[in-house]
Short mmCIF file of C-alpha atoms in Angstrom, two decimals:
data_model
loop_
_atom_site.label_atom_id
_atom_site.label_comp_id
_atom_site.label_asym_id
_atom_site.label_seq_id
_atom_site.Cartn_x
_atom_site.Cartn_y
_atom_site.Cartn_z
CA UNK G 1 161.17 119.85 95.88
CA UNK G 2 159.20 118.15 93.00
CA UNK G 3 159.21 120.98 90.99
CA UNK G 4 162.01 121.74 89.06
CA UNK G 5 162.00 118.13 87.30
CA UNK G 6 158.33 118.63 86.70
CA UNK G 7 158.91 122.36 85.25
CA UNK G 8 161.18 121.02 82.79
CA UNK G 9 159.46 117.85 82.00
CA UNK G 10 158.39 118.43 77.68
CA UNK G 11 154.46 119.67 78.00
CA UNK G 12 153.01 117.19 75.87
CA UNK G 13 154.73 114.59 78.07
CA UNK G 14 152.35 116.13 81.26
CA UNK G 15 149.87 115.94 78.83
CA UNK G 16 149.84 112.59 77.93
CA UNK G 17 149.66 112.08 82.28
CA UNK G 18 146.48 114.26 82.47
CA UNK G 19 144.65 111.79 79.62
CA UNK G 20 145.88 108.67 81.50
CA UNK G 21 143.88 110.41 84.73
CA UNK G 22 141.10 111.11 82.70
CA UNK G 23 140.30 107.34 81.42
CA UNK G 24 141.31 105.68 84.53
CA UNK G 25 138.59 108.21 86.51
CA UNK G 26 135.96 107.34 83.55
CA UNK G 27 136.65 103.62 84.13
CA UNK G 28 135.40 104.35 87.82
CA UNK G 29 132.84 107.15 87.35
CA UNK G 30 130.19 104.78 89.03
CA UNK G 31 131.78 104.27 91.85
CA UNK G 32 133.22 108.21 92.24
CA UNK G 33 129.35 109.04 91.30
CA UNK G 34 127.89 107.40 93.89
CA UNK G 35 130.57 108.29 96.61
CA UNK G 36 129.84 111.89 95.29
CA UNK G 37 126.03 111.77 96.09
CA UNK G 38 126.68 109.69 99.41
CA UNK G 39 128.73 112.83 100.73
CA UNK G 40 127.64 116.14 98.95
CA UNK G 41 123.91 114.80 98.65
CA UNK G 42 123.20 115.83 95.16
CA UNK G 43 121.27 113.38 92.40
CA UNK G 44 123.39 110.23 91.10
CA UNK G 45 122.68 111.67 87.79
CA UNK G 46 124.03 114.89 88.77
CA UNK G 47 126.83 113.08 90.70
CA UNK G 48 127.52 111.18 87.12
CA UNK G 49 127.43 113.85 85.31
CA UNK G 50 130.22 115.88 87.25
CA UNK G 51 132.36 113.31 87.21
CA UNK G 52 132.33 112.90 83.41
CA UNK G 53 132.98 116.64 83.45
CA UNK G 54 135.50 116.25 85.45
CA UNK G 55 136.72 114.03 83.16
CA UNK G 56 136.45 116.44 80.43
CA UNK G 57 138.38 118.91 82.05
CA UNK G 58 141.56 116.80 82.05
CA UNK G 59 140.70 115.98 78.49
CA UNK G 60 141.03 120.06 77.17
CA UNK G 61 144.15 120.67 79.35
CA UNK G 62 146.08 117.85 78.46
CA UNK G 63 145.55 119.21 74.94
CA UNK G 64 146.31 122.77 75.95
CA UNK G 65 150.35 121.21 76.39
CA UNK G 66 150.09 120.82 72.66
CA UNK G 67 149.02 124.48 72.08
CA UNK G 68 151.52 127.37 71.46
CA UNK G 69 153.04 129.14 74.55
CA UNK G 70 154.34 132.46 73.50
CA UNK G 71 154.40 134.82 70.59
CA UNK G 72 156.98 136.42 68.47
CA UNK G 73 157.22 140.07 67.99
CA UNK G 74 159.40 142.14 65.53
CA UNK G 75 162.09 144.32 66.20
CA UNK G 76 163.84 147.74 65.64
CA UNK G 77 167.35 145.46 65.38
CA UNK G 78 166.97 143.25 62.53
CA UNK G 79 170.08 141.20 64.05
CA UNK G 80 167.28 140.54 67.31
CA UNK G 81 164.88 137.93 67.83
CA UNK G 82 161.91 138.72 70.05
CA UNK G 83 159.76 135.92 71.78
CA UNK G 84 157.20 135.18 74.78
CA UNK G 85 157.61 132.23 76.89
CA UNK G 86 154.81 131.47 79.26
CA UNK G 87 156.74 129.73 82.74
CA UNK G 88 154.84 128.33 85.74
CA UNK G 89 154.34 130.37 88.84
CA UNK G 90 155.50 127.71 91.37
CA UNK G 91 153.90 125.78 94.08
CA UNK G 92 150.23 126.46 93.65
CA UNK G 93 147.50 125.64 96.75
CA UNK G 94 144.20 124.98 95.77
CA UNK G 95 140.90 124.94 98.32
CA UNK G 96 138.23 123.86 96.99
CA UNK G 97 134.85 123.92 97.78
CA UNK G 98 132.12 121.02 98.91
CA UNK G 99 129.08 121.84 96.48
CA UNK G 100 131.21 120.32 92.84
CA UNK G 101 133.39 118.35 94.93
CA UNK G 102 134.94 116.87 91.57
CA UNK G 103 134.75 119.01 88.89
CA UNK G 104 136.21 122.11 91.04
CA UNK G 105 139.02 120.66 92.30
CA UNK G 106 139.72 119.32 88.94
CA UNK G 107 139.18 122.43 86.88
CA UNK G 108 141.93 124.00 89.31
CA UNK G 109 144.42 121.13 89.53
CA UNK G 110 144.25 120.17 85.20
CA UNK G 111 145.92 123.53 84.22
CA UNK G 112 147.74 123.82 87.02
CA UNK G 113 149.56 120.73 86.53
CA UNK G 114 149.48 121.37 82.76
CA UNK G 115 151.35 124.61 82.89
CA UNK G 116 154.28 122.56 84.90
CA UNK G 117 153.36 123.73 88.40
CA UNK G 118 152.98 121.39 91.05
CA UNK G 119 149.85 121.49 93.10
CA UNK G 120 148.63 121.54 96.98
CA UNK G 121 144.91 121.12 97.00
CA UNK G 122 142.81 121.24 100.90
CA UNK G 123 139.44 120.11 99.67
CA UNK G 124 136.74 120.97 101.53
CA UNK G 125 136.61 119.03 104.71
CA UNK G 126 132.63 117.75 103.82
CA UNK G 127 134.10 115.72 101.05
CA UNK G 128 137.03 114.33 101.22
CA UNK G 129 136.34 110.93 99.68
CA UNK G 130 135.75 112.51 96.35
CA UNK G 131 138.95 114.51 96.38
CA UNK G 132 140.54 111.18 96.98
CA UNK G 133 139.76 109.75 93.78
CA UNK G 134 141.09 112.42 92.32
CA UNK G 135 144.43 111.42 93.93
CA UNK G 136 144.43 107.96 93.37
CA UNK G 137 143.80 108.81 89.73
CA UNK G 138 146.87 110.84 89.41
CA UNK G 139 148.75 108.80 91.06
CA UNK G 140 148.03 105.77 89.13
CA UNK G 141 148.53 107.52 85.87
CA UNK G 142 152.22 108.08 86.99
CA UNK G 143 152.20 111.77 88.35
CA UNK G 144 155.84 112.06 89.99
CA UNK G 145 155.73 112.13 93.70
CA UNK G 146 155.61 115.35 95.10
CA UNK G 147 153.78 116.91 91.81
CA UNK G 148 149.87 116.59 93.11
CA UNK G 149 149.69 116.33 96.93
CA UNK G 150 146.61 116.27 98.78
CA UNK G 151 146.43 117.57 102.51
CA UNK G 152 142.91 117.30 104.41
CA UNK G 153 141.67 119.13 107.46
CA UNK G 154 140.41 121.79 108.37
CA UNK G 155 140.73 125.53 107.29
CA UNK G 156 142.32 127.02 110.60
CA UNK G 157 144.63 123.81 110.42
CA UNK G 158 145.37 123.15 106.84
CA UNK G 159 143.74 126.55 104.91
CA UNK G 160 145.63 128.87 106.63
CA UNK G 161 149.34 127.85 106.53
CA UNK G 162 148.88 126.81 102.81
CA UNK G 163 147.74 130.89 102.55
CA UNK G 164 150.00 132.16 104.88
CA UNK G 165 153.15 130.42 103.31
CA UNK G 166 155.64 132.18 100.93
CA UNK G 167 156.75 128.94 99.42
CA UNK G 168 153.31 128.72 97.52
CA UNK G 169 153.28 131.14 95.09
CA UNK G 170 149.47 131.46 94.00
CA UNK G 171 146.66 130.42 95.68
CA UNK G 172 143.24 129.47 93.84
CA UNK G 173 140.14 129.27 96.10
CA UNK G 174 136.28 128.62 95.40
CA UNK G 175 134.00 129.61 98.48
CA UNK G 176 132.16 131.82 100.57
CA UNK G 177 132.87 135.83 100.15
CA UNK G 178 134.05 136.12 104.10
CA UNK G 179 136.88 133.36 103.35
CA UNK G 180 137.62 134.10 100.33
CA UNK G 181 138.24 138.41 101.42
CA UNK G 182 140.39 136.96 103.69
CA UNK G 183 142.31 134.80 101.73
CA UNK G 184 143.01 138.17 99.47
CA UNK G 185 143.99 139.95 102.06
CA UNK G 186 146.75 137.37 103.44
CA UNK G 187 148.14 136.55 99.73
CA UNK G 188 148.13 140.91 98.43
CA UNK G 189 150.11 141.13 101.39
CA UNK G 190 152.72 138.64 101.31
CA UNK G 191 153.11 139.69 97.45
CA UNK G 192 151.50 136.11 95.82
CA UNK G 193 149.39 135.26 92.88
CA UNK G 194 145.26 135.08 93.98
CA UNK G 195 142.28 134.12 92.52
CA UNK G 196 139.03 133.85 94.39
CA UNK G 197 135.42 132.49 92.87
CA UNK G 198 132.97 133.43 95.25
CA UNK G 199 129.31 134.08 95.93
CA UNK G 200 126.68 134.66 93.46
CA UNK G 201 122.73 136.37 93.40
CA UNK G 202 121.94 135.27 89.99
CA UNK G 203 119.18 136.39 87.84
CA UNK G 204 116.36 134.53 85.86
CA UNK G 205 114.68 137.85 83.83
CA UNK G 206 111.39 136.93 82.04
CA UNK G 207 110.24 138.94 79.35
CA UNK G 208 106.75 139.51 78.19
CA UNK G 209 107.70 138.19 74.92
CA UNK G 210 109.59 134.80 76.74
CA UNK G 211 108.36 131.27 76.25
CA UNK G 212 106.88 130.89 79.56
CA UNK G 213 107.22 126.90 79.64
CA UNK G 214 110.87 127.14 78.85
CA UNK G 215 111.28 129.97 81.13
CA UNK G 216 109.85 127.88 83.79
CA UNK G 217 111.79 124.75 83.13
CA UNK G 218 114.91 127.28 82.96
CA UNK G 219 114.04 128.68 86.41
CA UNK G 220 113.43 125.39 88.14
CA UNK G 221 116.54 123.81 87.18
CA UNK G 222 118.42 126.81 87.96
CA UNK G 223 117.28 127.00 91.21
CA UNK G 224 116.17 123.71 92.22
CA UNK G 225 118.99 121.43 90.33
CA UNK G 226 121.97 120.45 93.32
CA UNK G 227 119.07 121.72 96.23
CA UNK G 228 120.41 124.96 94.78
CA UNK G 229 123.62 124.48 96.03
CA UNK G 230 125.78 126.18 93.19
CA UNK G 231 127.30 129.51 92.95
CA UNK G 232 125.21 130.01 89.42
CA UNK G 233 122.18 129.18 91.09
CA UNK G 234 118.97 131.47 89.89
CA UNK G 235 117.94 132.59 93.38
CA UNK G 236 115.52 135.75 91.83
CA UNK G 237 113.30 135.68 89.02
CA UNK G 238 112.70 139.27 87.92
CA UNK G 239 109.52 138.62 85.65
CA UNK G 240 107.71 141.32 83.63
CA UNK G 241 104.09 142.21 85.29
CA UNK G 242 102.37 141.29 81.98
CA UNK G 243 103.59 137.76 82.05
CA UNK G 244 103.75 137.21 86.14
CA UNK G 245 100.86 135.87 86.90
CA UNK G 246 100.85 132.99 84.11
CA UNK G 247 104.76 132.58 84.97
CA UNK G 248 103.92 132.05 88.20
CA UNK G 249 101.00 129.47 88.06
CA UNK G 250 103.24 127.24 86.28
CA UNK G 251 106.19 127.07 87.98
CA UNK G 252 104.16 126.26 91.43
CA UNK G 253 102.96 123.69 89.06
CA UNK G 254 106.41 122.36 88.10
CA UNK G 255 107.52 122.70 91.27
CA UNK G 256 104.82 120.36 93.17
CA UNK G 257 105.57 117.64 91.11
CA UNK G 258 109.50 117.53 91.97
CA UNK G 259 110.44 114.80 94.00
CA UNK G 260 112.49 115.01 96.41
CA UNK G 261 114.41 112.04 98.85
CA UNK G 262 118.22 110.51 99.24
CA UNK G 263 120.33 111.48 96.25
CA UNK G 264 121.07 107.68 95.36
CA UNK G 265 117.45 106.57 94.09
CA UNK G 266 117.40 107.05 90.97
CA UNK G 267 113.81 108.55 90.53
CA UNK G 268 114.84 111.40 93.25
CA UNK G 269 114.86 114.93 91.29
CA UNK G 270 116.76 116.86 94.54
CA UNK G 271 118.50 115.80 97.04
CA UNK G 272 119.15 116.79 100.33
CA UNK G 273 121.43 119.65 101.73
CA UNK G 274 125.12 118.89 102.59
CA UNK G 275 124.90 119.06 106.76
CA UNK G 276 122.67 120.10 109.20
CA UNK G 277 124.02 123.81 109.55
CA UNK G 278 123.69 124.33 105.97
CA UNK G 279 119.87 123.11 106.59
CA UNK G 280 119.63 125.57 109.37
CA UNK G 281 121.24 128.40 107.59
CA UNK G 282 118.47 128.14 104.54
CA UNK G 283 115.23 127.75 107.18
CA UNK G 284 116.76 130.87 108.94
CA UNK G 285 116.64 132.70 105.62
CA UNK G 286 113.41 131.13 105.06
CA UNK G 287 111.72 132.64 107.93
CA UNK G 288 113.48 136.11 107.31
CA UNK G 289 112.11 136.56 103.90
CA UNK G 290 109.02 135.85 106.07
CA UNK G 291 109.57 138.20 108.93
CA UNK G 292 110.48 140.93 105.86
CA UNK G 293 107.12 140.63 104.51
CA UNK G 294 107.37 138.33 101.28
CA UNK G 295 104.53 135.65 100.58
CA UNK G 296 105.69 131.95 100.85
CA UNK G 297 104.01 130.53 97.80
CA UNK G 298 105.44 126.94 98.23
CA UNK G 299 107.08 125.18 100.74
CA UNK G 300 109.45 126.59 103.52
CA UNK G 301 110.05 123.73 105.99
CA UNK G 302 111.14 120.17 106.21
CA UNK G 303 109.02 118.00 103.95
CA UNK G 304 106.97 115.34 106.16
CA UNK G 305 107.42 111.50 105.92
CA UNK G 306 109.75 108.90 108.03
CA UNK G 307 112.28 108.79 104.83
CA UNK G 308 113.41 112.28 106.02
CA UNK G 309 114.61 111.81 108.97
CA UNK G 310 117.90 110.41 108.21
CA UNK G 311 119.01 113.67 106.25
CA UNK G 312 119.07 117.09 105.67
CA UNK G 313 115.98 117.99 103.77
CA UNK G 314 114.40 121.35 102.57
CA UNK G 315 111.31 122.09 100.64
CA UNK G 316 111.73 123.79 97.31
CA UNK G 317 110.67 127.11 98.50
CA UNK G 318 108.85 130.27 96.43
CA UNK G 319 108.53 133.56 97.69
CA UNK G 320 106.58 136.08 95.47
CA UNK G 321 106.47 139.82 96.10
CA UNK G 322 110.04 140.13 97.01
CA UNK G 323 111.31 143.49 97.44
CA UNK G 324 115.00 144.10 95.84
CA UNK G 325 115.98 145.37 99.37
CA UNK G 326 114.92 142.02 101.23
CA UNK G 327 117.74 140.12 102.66
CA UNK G 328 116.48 137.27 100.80
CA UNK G 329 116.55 139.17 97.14
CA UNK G 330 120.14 140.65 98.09
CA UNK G 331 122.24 137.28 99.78
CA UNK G 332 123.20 134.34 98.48
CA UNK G 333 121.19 131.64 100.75
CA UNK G 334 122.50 128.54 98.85
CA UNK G 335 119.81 126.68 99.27
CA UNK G 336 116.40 125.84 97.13
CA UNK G 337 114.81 129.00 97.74
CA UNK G 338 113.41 131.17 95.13
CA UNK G 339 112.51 134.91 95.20
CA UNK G 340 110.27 136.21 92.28
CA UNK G 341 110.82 139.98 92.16
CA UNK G 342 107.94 141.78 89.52
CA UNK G 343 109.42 144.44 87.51
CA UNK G 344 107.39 147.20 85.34
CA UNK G 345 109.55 147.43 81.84
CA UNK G 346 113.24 146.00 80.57
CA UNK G 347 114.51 148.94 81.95
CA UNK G 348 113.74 148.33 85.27
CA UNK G 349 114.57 144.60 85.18
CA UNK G 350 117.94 145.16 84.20
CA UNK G 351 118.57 147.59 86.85
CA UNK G 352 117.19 145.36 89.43
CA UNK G 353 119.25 142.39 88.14
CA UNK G 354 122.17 144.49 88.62
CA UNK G 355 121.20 145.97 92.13
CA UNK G 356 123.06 143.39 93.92
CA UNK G 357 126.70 142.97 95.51
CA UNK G 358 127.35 140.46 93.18
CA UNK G 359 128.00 139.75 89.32
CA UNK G 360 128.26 136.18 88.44
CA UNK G 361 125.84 134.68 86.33
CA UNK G 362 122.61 135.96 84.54
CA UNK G 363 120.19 134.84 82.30
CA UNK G 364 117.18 136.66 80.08
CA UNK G 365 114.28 134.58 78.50
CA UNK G 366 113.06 136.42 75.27
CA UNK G 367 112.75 136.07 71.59
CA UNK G 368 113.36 139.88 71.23
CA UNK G 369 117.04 139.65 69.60
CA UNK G 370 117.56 143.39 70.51
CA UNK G 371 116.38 142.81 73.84
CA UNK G 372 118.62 140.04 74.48
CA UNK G 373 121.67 142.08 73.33
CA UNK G 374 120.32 144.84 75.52
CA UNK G 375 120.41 142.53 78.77
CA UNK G 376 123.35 140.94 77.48
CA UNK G 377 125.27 144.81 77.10
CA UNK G 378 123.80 146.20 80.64
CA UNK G 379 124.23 143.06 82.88
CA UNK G 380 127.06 143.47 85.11
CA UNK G 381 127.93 139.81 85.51
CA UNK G 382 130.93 137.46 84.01
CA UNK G 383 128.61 134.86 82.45
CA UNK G 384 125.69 135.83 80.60
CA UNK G 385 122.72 133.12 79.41
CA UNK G 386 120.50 134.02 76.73
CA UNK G 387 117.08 131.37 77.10
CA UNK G 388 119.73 129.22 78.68
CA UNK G 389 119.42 128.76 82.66
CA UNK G 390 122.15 130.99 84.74
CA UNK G 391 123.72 127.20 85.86
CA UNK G 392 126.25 125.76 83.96
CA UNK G 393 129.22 126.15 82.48
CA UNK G 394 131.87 124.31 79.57
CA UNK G 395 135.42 123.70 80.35
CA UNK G 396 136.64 125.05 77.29
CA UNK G 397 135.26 128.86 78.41
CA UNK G 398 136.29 131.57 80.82
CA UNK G 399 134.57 131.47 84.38
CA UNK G 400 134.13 133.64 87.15
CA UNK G 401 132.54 136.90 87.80
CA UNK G 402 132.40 140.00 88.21
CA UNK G 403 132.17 142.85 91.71
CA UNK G 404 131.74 140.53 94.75
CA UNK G 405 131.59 137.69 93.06
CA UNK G 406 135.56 137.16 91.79
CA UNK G 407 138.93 138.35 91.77
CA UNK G 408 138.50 139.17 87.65
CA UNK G 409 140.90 136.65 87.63
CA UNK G 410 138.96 133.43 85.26
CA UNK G 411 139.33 130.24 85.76
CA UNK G 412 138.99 127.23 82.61
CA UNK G 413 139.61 127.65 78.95
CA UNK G 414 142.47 129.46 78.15
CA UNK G 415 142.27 131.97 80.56
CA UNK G 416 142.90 129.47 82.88
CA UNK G 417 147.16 129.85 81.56
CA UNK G 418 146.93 133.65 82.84
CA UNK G 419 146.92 132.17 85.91
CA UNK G 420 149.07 129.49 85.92
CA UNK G 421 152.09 130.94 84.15
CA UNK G 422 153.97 134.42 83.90
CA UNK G 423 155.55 136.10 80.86
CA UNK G 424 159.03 135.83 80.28
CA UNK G 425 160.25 137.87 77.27
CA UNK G 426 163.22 136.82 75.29
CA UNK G 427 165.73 139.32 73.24
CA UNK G 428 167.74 136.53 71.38
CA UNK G 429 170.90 138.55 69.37
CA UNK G 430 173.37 137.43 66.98
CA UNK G 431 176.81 137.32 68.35
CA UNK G 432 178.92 139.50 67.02
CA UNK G 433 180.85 136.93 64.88
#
């Protein structure tokens, strides 16, 4: 009902909303930050730092109502004018995931709500405080009722109508590769708009030629930083034979010396994992990679000591001599675990960075300029890091991936209004007098 005053309300007027959002959630991005931490689990520093992303994010869309939205194109009738208008879609639902519990749902709701849609958004039912500051931002800053509406509960009870309904004309969904299939399926069928972000196996290659400390510091934030809890996680380092050995020395080294305890003290490097079955799932993929025949170099259990008791703790785990057909070098365990997989030449790196269902993020550590452009040409993945870890991402650039990982369908910068609007082409003649 709230949508055809908020489709024709003037873009940079929406706009001008989005910016009032983004300064009243950086007045509070203490208080979000540590909410953040006391539900997801990750660093306060980490919890700060999404929020001010977060923040960002409404920042570049508000100024994406100021941008052009269309094109002009000539034609065979000089008495005809011929322009593009980009429209919204509709009602949009958004589900968003527990791991970026801020910056996600933002990243989805900014353009959406930019673009003159209004928005549905199930968060994900681990974290619904966070989601709620993003309402009571919005809401302060004068979005119309009816525009942004947020709807908790589960996915059976909340997910699947939102999917199921023809009223909602695209659905936008971060998560696991089983939902997410699903969620495809249900949306292709009904005939809606669909974009899934889903799982990732991401690469850390290390050439001979790398800087092995900044490889390592690279690696360990990649797959260390958030307990490893991100879709752009590194969860393999494929590392050149001439270089494994000393690679591997010092990152056990690095790795000893993080410290790891409740997400709120401020000395705390990781954090716990989000719940108890997500702490089961990564100890049962723990003692696969075991059972499969790879050699725990570190960790692999709950660390030891009264202060972990009261939360969901894993060791940041190594594996070395992984096999690229181990369950543990082939699924996405989201969780601090870390596969090295040895490799004998470029060649054969790049092919075993590829051999996985997934495409989302890679990165290559080298000061060979031709091999970088090699990896950078060969990897089959929608976000490529050259001596940059495979974590991370700006708002003002596409995101998503590529095979299992997405829909091909990118979400932030400006392909984020591919997805958000639809084309509607004008043919503007004189009349004839």
């Amino acid at each position: 009902a709230a949508l055809p005053a908020w489709r024709n309300t003037a873009p940079p007027a929406r706009g001008a909303l989005l910016l009032k959002a983004a300064a009243l959630l950086e007045a509070r991005v203490d208080k979000v930050a540590r909410d953040l931490t006391l539900e997801e689990g990750k660093t306060i520093g980490e919890a700060r730092g999404e929020t001010l992303r977060a923040v960002s994010i409404f920042r570049y869309f508000a100024g994406q109502t100021s941008e052009p939205l269309g094109e002009t194109y000539p034609s065979a009738n000089t008495a005809t004018f011929i322009y593009t208008a980009r429209v919204p879609v509709g009602v949009v639902g958004l589900i968003t995931p527990w791991n970026f519990p801020i910056a996600i749902p933002v990243w989805k709701a900014a353009p959406a709500l930019a673009f003159g849609n209004t928005v549905v958004m199930k968060p994900a039912a681990l974290t619904p405080l966070t989601a709620q500051h993003i309402a009571e931002c919005l809401h302060e800053a004068g979005i119309p009722a009816g525009v942004f509406n947020l709807v908790h509960g589960s996915g059976r009870a909340v997910g699947n109508p939102l999917v199921e309904d023809t009223r909602v004309a695209a659905i936008s969904f971060t998560g696991s590769n089983s939902v997410g299939n699903g969620i495809i399926a249900t949306v292709n069928k009904r005939g809606g708009r669909v974009q899934c972000e889903m799982g990732g196996k991401n690469p850390m290659v290390v050439l001979e030629d790398a800087d092995l400390d900044q490889a390592v510091e690279l690696t360990i934030a990649g797959a260390f930083r958030s307990t490893g809890q991100k879709c752009t996680a590194t969860s393999r380092a494929i590392v050149l034979r001439p270089v494994l050995e000393a690679f591997t020395d010092k990152l056990l080294e690095r790795a000893r010396t993080l410290k790891v305890g409740a997400g709120v003290e401020p000395d705390v490097w990781m954090g716990p994992q989000v719940s108890a079955d997500q702490q089961r799932t990564v100890l049962e993929y723990i003692e696969v990679g075991k059972r499969e025949g790879a050699e725990l170099l570190l960790g692999g259990g709950v660390p030891s000591g009264e202060q972990y008791l009261r939360g969901h703790y894993v060791e940041p785990t190594v594996f070395s001599n992984v096999r690229p057909d181990m369950r543990i070098a082939q699924e996405e365990i989201f969780g601090p675990v870390l596969a090295i997989i040895p490799a004998e030449d470029r060649a054969t790196a790049l092919q075993l960075a590829n051999d996985v269902p997934f495409g989302l993020s890679a990165s290559v550590c080298t000061r060979n300029i031709r091999a970088a452009m090699e990896f950078v040409n060969g990897i089959e993945a929608g976000i490529v890091h050259v001596n940059g870890e495979t974590a991370g991402a700006e708002p003002q650039v596409p995101f998503g991936g590529m095979k299992a990982s997405g829909t091909y369908m990118r979400e932030q910068g400006k392909a984020a209004r591919d997805f958000y609007t639809q084309i509607k082409t004008v043919y503007l003649d004189l009349p004839a007098s």
